[in-house]
Amino acid sequence: MNFDFTENQTMFRDMVRDFARQEIAPIAQQMDEEGTMPETLVDKMREAGFFGLTFPEQYGGMGVDTTTYALVVEELSKASAGVSVMICVHNSVGSYPLAMYGSEEIKQKYLPRMAAGEIAAFCVTEPGAGSDAAALTATARKEGDKYILNGGKIFVTNGARAQFLVVLARTPGTTGHKDIHAFLVEKDLPGVSVAKKEDKMGLRASDTVAIDLEDVEVPATHLLGQEGDGFKVAMSALDGGRIGIAFQALGIGKACLDEAVKYAKVREQFGKPLLHQPVIANMIADMGTEMEGARLMGYRAAWLKDAGRPYTKEAAMAKVAASEAAWRAADRAVQIHGGYGFCREYPVERYYRDVRVTRIYEGTSEIQRMVIARHLTRD
Ligand code: CAA
């Protein structure tokens, strides 16, 4: 067993760390306050290749392995989780369905555009279909060489900026997971509209919107996989997505740890720095230990994915362990800062809000536990 990163992985991590420190961290607080991300930053990220990270080289991407991707996500998340989620969704659930299940024709047509920075989003969730993804009601009616899509999707990360949507919809009049189909939809098609932008607790730099689909005509060639494969397409995309979210949580958690240590070194109470008070040192030790455990689980899930081995359970374990360890780290970081941690002046206030969603999206902690338990208990 070798715990060293390759030269390439270290190089990527350092490059992204520099980029995040120079280009993202200085404006992270402002993006959070204003609830926006400047297009100039998105353009710089396009130029630096962030939108092609996981895309195969033959389609204009960088083709990085999943461990490298995890390192990149962790570094970006230390600076701004709102920025990192844009990159995560684009490089996983927004594009994986096309890369894995699209025909060669549409892969050649669209993957290079996505890799160059035309942004992708993933539309599965609906008002009545959150954790129970198979309860979705958006419809896809086949008419000749097209499908006509109708329905409403919510909580679509990247939905406002996206040029491409992966949309899950079912044959009208059906229920259950077997009649669900996945499509690549160009967002500028007639009938696609952005309905509502969410005003969120955290990840405020990223856009999360509702998307309405009204008689959207999608060419049959844009079906991803076969008819009826949609649920499995979505689930397999989420498996990889969950590794990214695990490392997003760990990036936020590491930022919490760094800020807590920095503060505990200089803040004096009872005549000495907080760091020299055992109760505080213990909190810092627990933050580091819990996150390191989750990080190793994440690397293993990444390794299994790249080895082409099953990793559904391991991705779920990594996500639940990482998001919960990082959430506790954020809580401890605020606690160590005392009253200051409750004020916007200190970044731990933002981290505390940002980390919360990592226990919710791409499958709640409860859903991850359901997935894990099913794997551990099946014959
Ligand atoms: N890969 C491939 N196939 C899978 C799979 C996987 N990981 N998981 C399940 N399947 C297959 C099963 O094998 C089964 O196939 P058969 O019909 O051949 O038997 C089929 O899918 C149905 O599986 P289940 O019976 O397990 O389905 P279920 O209805 O009980 O649901 C669930 C399973 C795990 C709860 C699923 O609904 C789920 O993951 N829910 C959470 C949804 C979610 O994560 N949403 C995130 C939204 S996107 C987002 O958050 C992005 C963002 O903004 C950042």
Coordinates of C-alpha atoms and ligand atoms in Angstrom, one line a residue:
M1 CA 0.0 0.0 0.0
N2 CA 1.4 3.4 -0.9
F3 CA 0.0 6.6 0.7
D4 CA 2.1 9.0 -1.4
F5 CA 0.6 11.1 -4.1
T6 CA 2.1 10.9 -7.6
E7 CA 4.2 13.8 -8.9
N8 CA 1.3 14.8 -11.1
Q9 CA -1.2 14.8 -8.3
T10 CA 1.0 16.9 -6.1
M11 CA 1.6 19.3 -9.0
F12 CA -2.2 19.7 -9.6
R13 CA -2.9 20.2 -5.9
D14 CA -0.2 22.9 -5.6
M15 CA -1.3 24.7 -8.7
V16 CA -4.9 24.8 -7.6
R17 CA -3.9 25.8 -4.1
D18 CA -2.1 28.8 -5.6
F19 CA -5.0 29.7 -7.9
A20 CA -7.5 29.4 -5.0
R21 CA -5.4 31.6 -2.8
Q22 CA -4.8 34.3 -5.4
E23 CA -8.1 34.4 -7.3
I24 CA -10.8 33.0 -5.1
A25 CA -10.0 33.5 -1.4
P26 CA -9.7 37.3 -1.6
I27 CA -13.2 37.7 -3.0
A28 CA -14.9 34.7 -1.2
Q29 CA -16.5 36.8 1.6
Q30 CA -17.8 39.4 -0.9
M31 CA -19.3 36.7 -3.2
D32 CA -21.0 35.2 -0.1
E33 CA -22.4 38.6 0.9
E34 CA -23.6 39.5 -2.6
G35 CA -24.8 36.0 -3.5
T36 CA -23.0 36.1 -6.8
M37 CA -19.9 34.9 -8.6
P38 CA -18.1 37.3 -11.0
E39 CA -18.0 36.2 -14.6
T40 CA -14.4 37.3 -14.6
L41 CA -13.6 34.5 -12.1
V42 CA -15.6 31.9 -14.1
D43 CA -13.6 33.0 -17.2
K44 CA -10.3 32.6 -15.4
M45 CA -11.4 29.1 -14.3
R46 CA -12.3 28.3 -17.9
E47 CA -8.8 29.4 -19.0
A48 CA -7.2 27.3 -16.3
G49 CA -9.0 24.2 -17.4
F50 CA -11.2 23.6 -14.4
F51 CA -14.2 22.7 -16.5
G52 CA -12.4 20.0 -18.3
L53 CA -10.8 18.3 -15.3
T54 CA -12.5 14.9 -15.5
F55 CA -13.2 14.9 -19.2
P56 CA -11.3 12.4 -21.4
E57 CA -8.4 14.0 -23.2
Q58 CA -9.8 12.9 -26.6
Y59 CA -12.7 15.2 -26.0
G60 CA -10.6 18.2 -25.0
G61 CA -10.4 17.5 -21.2
M62 CA -7.6 16.9 -18.8
G63 CA -8.6 13.3 -18.0
V64 CA -7.4 13.6 -14.4
D65 CA -7.9 10.6 -12.1
T66 CA -10.4 10.7 -9.3
T67 CA -7.8 11.3 -6.6
T68 CA -6.5 14.3 -8.4
Y69 CA -10.0 15.5 -8.8
A70 CA -10.6 15.1 -5.1
L71 CA -7.4 17.1 -4.3
V72 CA -8.6 19.9 -6.6
V73 CA -12.1 20.0 -5.0
E74 CA -10.6 20.1 -1.5
E75 CA -8.3 23.0 -2.4
L76 CA -11.1 25.0 -4.1
S77 CA -13.4 24.3 -1.2
K78 CA -10.9 25.8 1.3
A79 CA -11.3 29.1 -0.5
S80 CA -15.0 29.0 -1.5
A81 CA -17.4 26.1 -1.4
G82 CA -19.7 28.1 -3.6
V83 CA -17.1 28.0 -6.3
S84 CA -16.1 24.4 -5.7
V85 CA -19.7 23.2 -6.1
M86 CA -19.9 24.7 -9.6
I87 CA -16.8 22.7 -10.6
C88 CA -18.0 19.5 -8.8
V89 CA -21.4 19.4 -10.4
H90 CA -20.0 20.3 -13.9
N91 CA -17.3 17.6 -13.7
S92 CA -19.5 14.9 -12.2
V93 CA -23.3 14.6 -12.4
G94 CA -23.6 17.3 -15.1
S95 CA -21.2 15.6 -17.5
Y96 CA -20.6 12.0 -16.5
P97 CA -24.0 10.8 -17.9
L98 CA -23.0 12.1 -21.3
A99 CA -19.4 10.8 -21.1
M100 CA -20.5 7.4 -20.0
Y101 CA -23.9 6.9 -21.7
G102 CA -24.0 9.2 -24.7
S103 CA -23.6 8.0 -28.3
E104 CA -20.2 8.7 -29.9
E105 CA -21.9 11.3 -32.1
I106 CA -23.2 13.5 -29.2
K107 CA -20.0 13.0 -27.1
Q108 CA -18.0 14.4 -30.0
K109 CA -20.4 17.2 -30.5
Y110 CA -20.8 18.3 -26.8
L111 CA -18.1 17.1 -24.5
P112 CA -15.4 19.4 -26.0
R113 CA -17.8 22.4 -25.5
M114 CA -18.3 21.4 -21.9
A115 CA -14.6 20.8 -21.3
A116 CA -14.0 24.3 -22.7
G117 CA -16.3 25.8 -20.1
E118 CA -19.9 25.7 -21.3
I119 CA -21.4 24.7 -18.0
A120 CA -23.4 21.6 -17.2
A121 CA -26.1 21.0 -14.6
F122 CA -28.1 18.0 -13.4
C123 CA -31.9 18.1 -13.1
V124 CA -33.3 15.2 -11.1
T125 CA -34.9 16.7 -8.0
E126 CA -38.6 17.9 -8.0
P127 CA -40.9 19.3 -5.3
G128 CA -42.2 15.8 -4.7
A129 CA -39.1 13.8 -5.5
G130 CA -36.0 14.6 -3.3
S131 CA -34.6 11.7 -1.5
D132 CA -37.1 9.4 -3.3
A133 CA -35.6 10.3 -6.7
A134 CA -37.7 7.6 -8.4
A135 CA -40.9 9.5 -7.6
L136 CA -40.1 12.1 -10.2
T137 CA -43.0 13.1 -12.4
A138 CA -41.4 15.1 -15.3
T139 CA -42.5 13.4 -18.5
A140 CA -40.8 12.5 -21.8
R141 CA -43.3 11.6 -24.6
K142 CA -41.8 10.0 -27.7
E143 CA -42.9 11.5 -31.0
G144 CA -41.1 10.3 -34.1
D145 CA -37.4 11.1 -33.7
K146 CA -37.9 13.4 -30.7
Y147 CA -39.0 13.3 -27.1
I148 CA -41.3 16.1 -25.7
L149 CA -40.3 17.0 -22.2
N150 CA -42.6 18.6 -19.6
G151 CA -42.2 19.2 -15.9
G152 CA -40.5 21.2 -13.2
K153 CA -37.1 20.6 -11.6
I154 CA -35.8 22.3 -8.4
F155 CA -32.5 22.8 -6.6
V156 CA -30.5 22.8 -9.9
T157 CA -27.0 23.8 -9.0
N158 CA -25.4 25.8 -11.9
G159 CA -28.9 26.0 -13.5
A160 CA -28.7 29.8 -14.2
R161 CA -25.3 29.7 -15.8
A162 CA -25.6 26.3 -17.5
Q163 CA -25.7 25.7 -21.2
F164 CA -26.4 22.0 -20.8
L165 CA -28.8 20.1 -18.6
V166 CA -28.9 16.4 -17.8
V167 CA -32.7 15.9 -17.4
L168 CA -34.4 12.9 -15.9
A169 CA -38.0 12.3 -17.1
R170 CA -40.4 9.4 -17.3
T171 CA -42.9 7.9 -19.8
P172 CA -46.3 9.6 -19.1
G173 CA -48.6 7.5 -16.9
T174 CA -45.8 5.4 -15.4
T175 CA -44.4 5.1 -11.8
G176 CA -41.3 3.6 -10.3
H177 CA -37.7 3.6 -11.5
K178 CA -38.0 1.5 -14.7
D179 CA -39.6 4.0 -17.0
I180 CA -37.2 6.9 -16.3
H181 CA -35.0 8.2 -19.1
A182 CA -32.0 10.5 -19.1
F183 CA -31.5 13.2 -21.7
L184 CA -28.9 15.8 -22.6
V185 CA -30.8 19.0 -23.1
E186 CA -29.4 22.3 -24.4
K187 CA -30.7 25.0 -22.2
D188 CA -31.5 27.4 -24.9
L189 CA -34.1 25.1 -26.5
P190 CA -37.6 26.7 -26.7
G191 CA -39.6 25.8 -23.6
V192 CA -36.7 25.6 -21.1
S193 CA -36.8 28.4 -18.5
V194 CA -35.2 29.4 -15.3
A195 CA -38.1 29.8 -12.8
K196 CA -36.6 30.8 -9.5
K197 CA -33.3 31.5 -7.8
E198 CA -33.0 30.2 -4.3
D199 CA -31.8 32.5 -1.5
K200 CA -29.6 30.0 0.4
M201 CA -28.1 29.8 3.8
G202 CA -24.7 28.9 2.4
L203 CA -22.8 28.3 -0.9
R204 CA -24.2 31.8 -1.8
A205 CA -21.7 32.3 -4.6
S206 CA -23.2 29.4 -6.6
D207 CA -26.6 29.6 -8.3
T208 CA -29.3 27.2 -7.4
V209 CA -32.5 27.5 -9.4
A210 CA -35.7 25.9 -10.5
I211 CA -36.0 24.9 -14.2
D212 CA -39.3 24.6 -16.0
L213 CA -39.7 22.4 -19.1
E214 CA -42.7 23.1 -21.3
D215 CA -43.0 21.0 -24.5
V216 CA -39.3 21.0 -24.9
E217 CA -38.4 19.0 -28.1
V218 CA -35.3 17.0 -27.5
P219 CA -33.8 14.9 -30.4
A220 CA -34.0 11.2 -29.7
T221 CA -30.2 11.0 -30.2
H222 CA -29.9 12.9 -26.9
L223 CA -31.1 10.0 -24.9
L224 CA -28.4 8.9 -22.5
G225 CA -28.2 5.1 -22.4
Q226 CA -31.2 3.1 -23.5
E227 CA -34.9 4.0 -22.7
G228 CA -35.5 3.1 -19.1
D229 CA -31.9 3.4 -18.1
G230 CA -32.4 6.9 -16.6
F231 CA -32.5 6.0 -13.0
K232 CA -29.3 3.9 -13.2
V233 CA -27.6 6.7 -15.2
A234 CA -28.5 9.1 -12.4
M235 CA -27.5 6.8 -9.6
S236 CA -24.1 5.9 -11.1
A237 CA -23.4 9.6 -11.7
L238 CA -24.3 10.4 -8.1
D239 CA -21.8 7.7 -6.9
G240 CA -19.0 9.7 -8.4
G241 CA -20.5 13.0 -7.4
R242 CA -20.6 11.9 -3.8
I243 CA -16.8 11.5 -3.7
G244 CA -16.5 15.1 -4.9
I245 CA -18.9 16.3 -2.2
A246 CA -17.0 14.4 0.5
F247 CA -13.9 16.3 -0.5
Q248 CA -15.8 19.6 -0.7
A249 CA -16.8 19.0 3.0
L250 CA -13.2 18.2 3.9
G251 CA -12.0 21.4 2.2
I252 CA -14.4 23.5 4.2
G253 CA -13.5 21.5 7.4
K254 CA -9.7 22.0 6.7
A255 CA -10.3 25.7 6.4
C256 CA -12.1 25.5 9.8
L257 CA -9.2 23.7 11.3
D258 CA -6.7 26.2 10.0
E259 CA -8.7 29.2 11.3
A260 CA -9.2 27.5 14.7
V261 CA -5.5 26.9 15.1
K262 CA -4.6 30.4 14.0
Y263 CA -7.1 31.9 16.4
A264 CA -6.2 29.6 19.3
K265 CA -2.5 30.6 19.0
V266 CA -3.2 34.3 19.5
R267 CA -6.3 34.5 21.6
E268 CA -5.4 34.6 25.3
Q269 CA -7.7 33.8 28.1
F270 CA -6.8 32.8 31.7
G271 CA -3.4 34.2 31.0
K272 CA -2.4 31.9 28.2
P273 CA -3.2 31.2 24.5
L274 CA -6.3 29.0 24.0
L275 CA -4.1 26.5 22.3
H276 CA -2.4 25.7 25.7
Q277 CA -5.8 24.9 27.3
P278 CA -6.3 21.2 27.0
V279 CA -10.0 21.5 26.3
I280 CA -9.2 23.5 23.2
A281 CA -6.3 21.3 22.1
N282 CA -8.6 18.3 22.4
M283 CA -11.1 19.9 20.1
I284 CA -8.4 20.6 17.6
A285 CA -7.2 17.0 17.8
D286 CA -10.7 15.7 17.2
M287 CA -11.2 17.9 14.2
G288 CA -8.0 16.7 12.6
T289 CA -8.5 13.0 13.5
E290 CA -12.1 12.7 12.3
M291 CA -11.4 14.4 9.1
E292 CA -8.3 12.4 8.4
G293 CA -10.3 9.2 8.8
A294 CA -12.9 10.5 6.3
R295 CA -10.2 11.6 3.9
L296 CA -8.7 8.1 3.7
M297 CA -12.2 6.7 3.1
G298 CA -12.5 9.2 0.2
Y299 CA -9.2 8.3 -1.3
R300 CA -10.1 4.6 -1.2
A301 CA -13.5 5.3 -2.9
A302 CA -11.6 7.3 -5.6
W303 CA -9.1 4.5 -6.0
L304 CA -11.9 1.9 -6.5
K305 CA -13.6 4.2 -9.0
D306 CA -10.4 4.5 -11.1
A307 CA -9.7 0.8 -10.8
G308 CA -13.2 0.2 -12.4
R309 CA -14.3 -1.7 -9.3
P310 CA -17.7 -1.2 -7.5
Y311 CA -17.6 1.8 -5.2
T312 CA -21.2 2.8 -4.4
K313 CA -20.9 1.8 -0.8
E314 CA -17.5 3.4 -0.3
A315 CA -18.6 6.7 -1.9
A316 CA -21.6 6.8 0.4
M317 CA -19.4 6.0 3.4
A318 CA -16.9 8.7 2.5
K319 CA -19.6 11.3 2.0
V320 CA -21.4 10.6 5.3
A321 CA -18.1 10.4 7.2
A322 CA -16.6 13.5 5.6
S323 CA -19.7 15.7 5.7
E324 CA -20.4 14.9 9.4
A325 CA -16.7 15.3 10.4
A326 CA -16.5 18.6 8.6
W327 CA -19.8 19.8 10.1
R328 CA -18.4 19.0 13.6
A329 CA -15.2 20.7 12.7
A330 CA -17.1 23.8 11.7
D331 CA -19.1 23.8 14.9
R332 CA -15.9 23.4 17.0
A333 CA -14.2 26.2 15.0
V334 CA -17.1 28.6 15.8
Q335 CA -17.0 27.4 19.5
I336 CA -13.2 28.1 19.7
H337 CA -13.8 31.6 18.3
G338 CA -16.5 32.2 20.9
G339 CA -18.6 35.3 20.2
Y340 CA -16.4 36.2 17.3
G341 CA -17.2 33.0 15.6
F342 CA -20.8 34.2 15.4
C343 CA -19.9 37.3 13.6
R344 CA -19.4 37.8 9.8
E345 CA -15.9 39.3 10.4
Y346 CA -14.4 35.8 10.9
P347 CA -14.6 33.3 8.0
V348 CA -15.7 30.4 10.3
E349 CA -19.2 31.9 10.3
R350 CA -19.4 31.4 6.5
Y351 CA -17.8 27.9 6.7
Y352 CA -20.4 26.9 9.3
R353 CA -23.2 27.9 6.9
D354 CA -21.5 26.4 3.8
V355 CA -20.7 23.0 5.3
R356 CA -24.3 22.3 6.3
V357 CA -25.5 21.4 2.8
T358 CA -22.9 18.7 2.4
R359 CA -25.1 16.5 4.7
I360 CA -28.1 17.2 2.4
Y361 CA -27.3 17.4 -1.3
E362 CA -26.2 14.5 -3.6
G363 CA -28.1 12.3 -1.1
T364 CA -28.7 13.2 2.6
S365 CA -26.7 11.5 5.3
E366 CA -29.8 9.4 5.9
I367 CA -29.9 8.2 2.3
Q368 CA -26.1 7.4 2.4
R369 CA -26.8 5.3 5.5
M370 CA -29.6 3.5 3.6
V371 CA -27.3 2.8 0.7
I372 CA -24.5 1.6 3.1
A373 CA -26.9 -0.6 5.1
R374 CA -28.3 -2.2 2.0
H375 CA -24.9 -3.1 0.8
L376 CA -23.8 -4.4 4.2
T377 CA -26.9 -6.6 4.7
R378 CA -27.5 -8.0 1.2
D379 CA -26.7 -11.6 0.5
Ligands
CAA1 N1 -25.6 2.5 -9.6 C1 -26.3 1.9 -10.6 N2 -27.6 1.4 -10.4 C2 -28.1 1.6 -9.2 C3 -27.5 2.3 -8.2 C4 -26.2 2.8 -8.4 N3 -25.5 3.4 -7.5 N4 -28.3 2.4 -7.1 C5 -29.4 1.7 -7.4 N5 -29.3 1.2 -8.7 C6 -30.3 0.5 -9.4 C7 -30.7 -0.8 -8.6 O1 -29.8 -1.8 -8.9 C8 -32.1 -1.1 -9.1 O2 -32.0 -1.8 -10.3 P1 -32.9 -3.0 -10.8 O3 -34.2 -2.4 -11.2 O4 -32.2 -3.6 -11.9 O5 -33.1 -3.9 -9.6 C9 -32.6 0.3 -9.4 O6 -31.5 1.2 -9.5 C10 -33.5 0.8 -8.2 O7 -32.7 0.8 -7.0 P2 -33.3 0.9 -5.6 O8 -34.4 -0.1 -5.4 O9 -32.2 1.0 -4.6 O10 -34.0 2.4 -5.7 P3 -34.8 3.2 -4.6 O11 -36.0 3.8 -5.2 O12 -35.0 2.4 -3.3 O13 -33.8 4.5 -4.4 C11 -32.0 5.7 -3.4 C12 -32.5 4.4 -4.0 C13 -30.5 5.3 -3.0 C14 -32.7 6.1 -2.1 C15 -32.0 6.8 -4.4 O14 -33.3 7.2 -4.7 C16 -31.2 8.0 -4.0 O15 -29.9 8.0 -4.1 N6 -31.8 9.1 -3.5 C17 -31.1 10.3 -3.3 C18 -31.2 11.2 -4.4 C19 -30.1 12.2 -4.5 O16 -29.0 11.9 -4.2 N7 -30.4 13.4 -5.1 C20 -29.4 14.3 -5.3 C21 -29.9 15.3 -6.2 S1 -28.6 16.0 -7.2 C22 -27.8 17.1 -6.3 O17 -28.0 17.3 -5.1 C23 -26.7 17.8 -7.0 C24 -26.4 19.1 -6.5 O18 -27.1 20.1 -6.5 C25 -25.0 19.3 -5.9

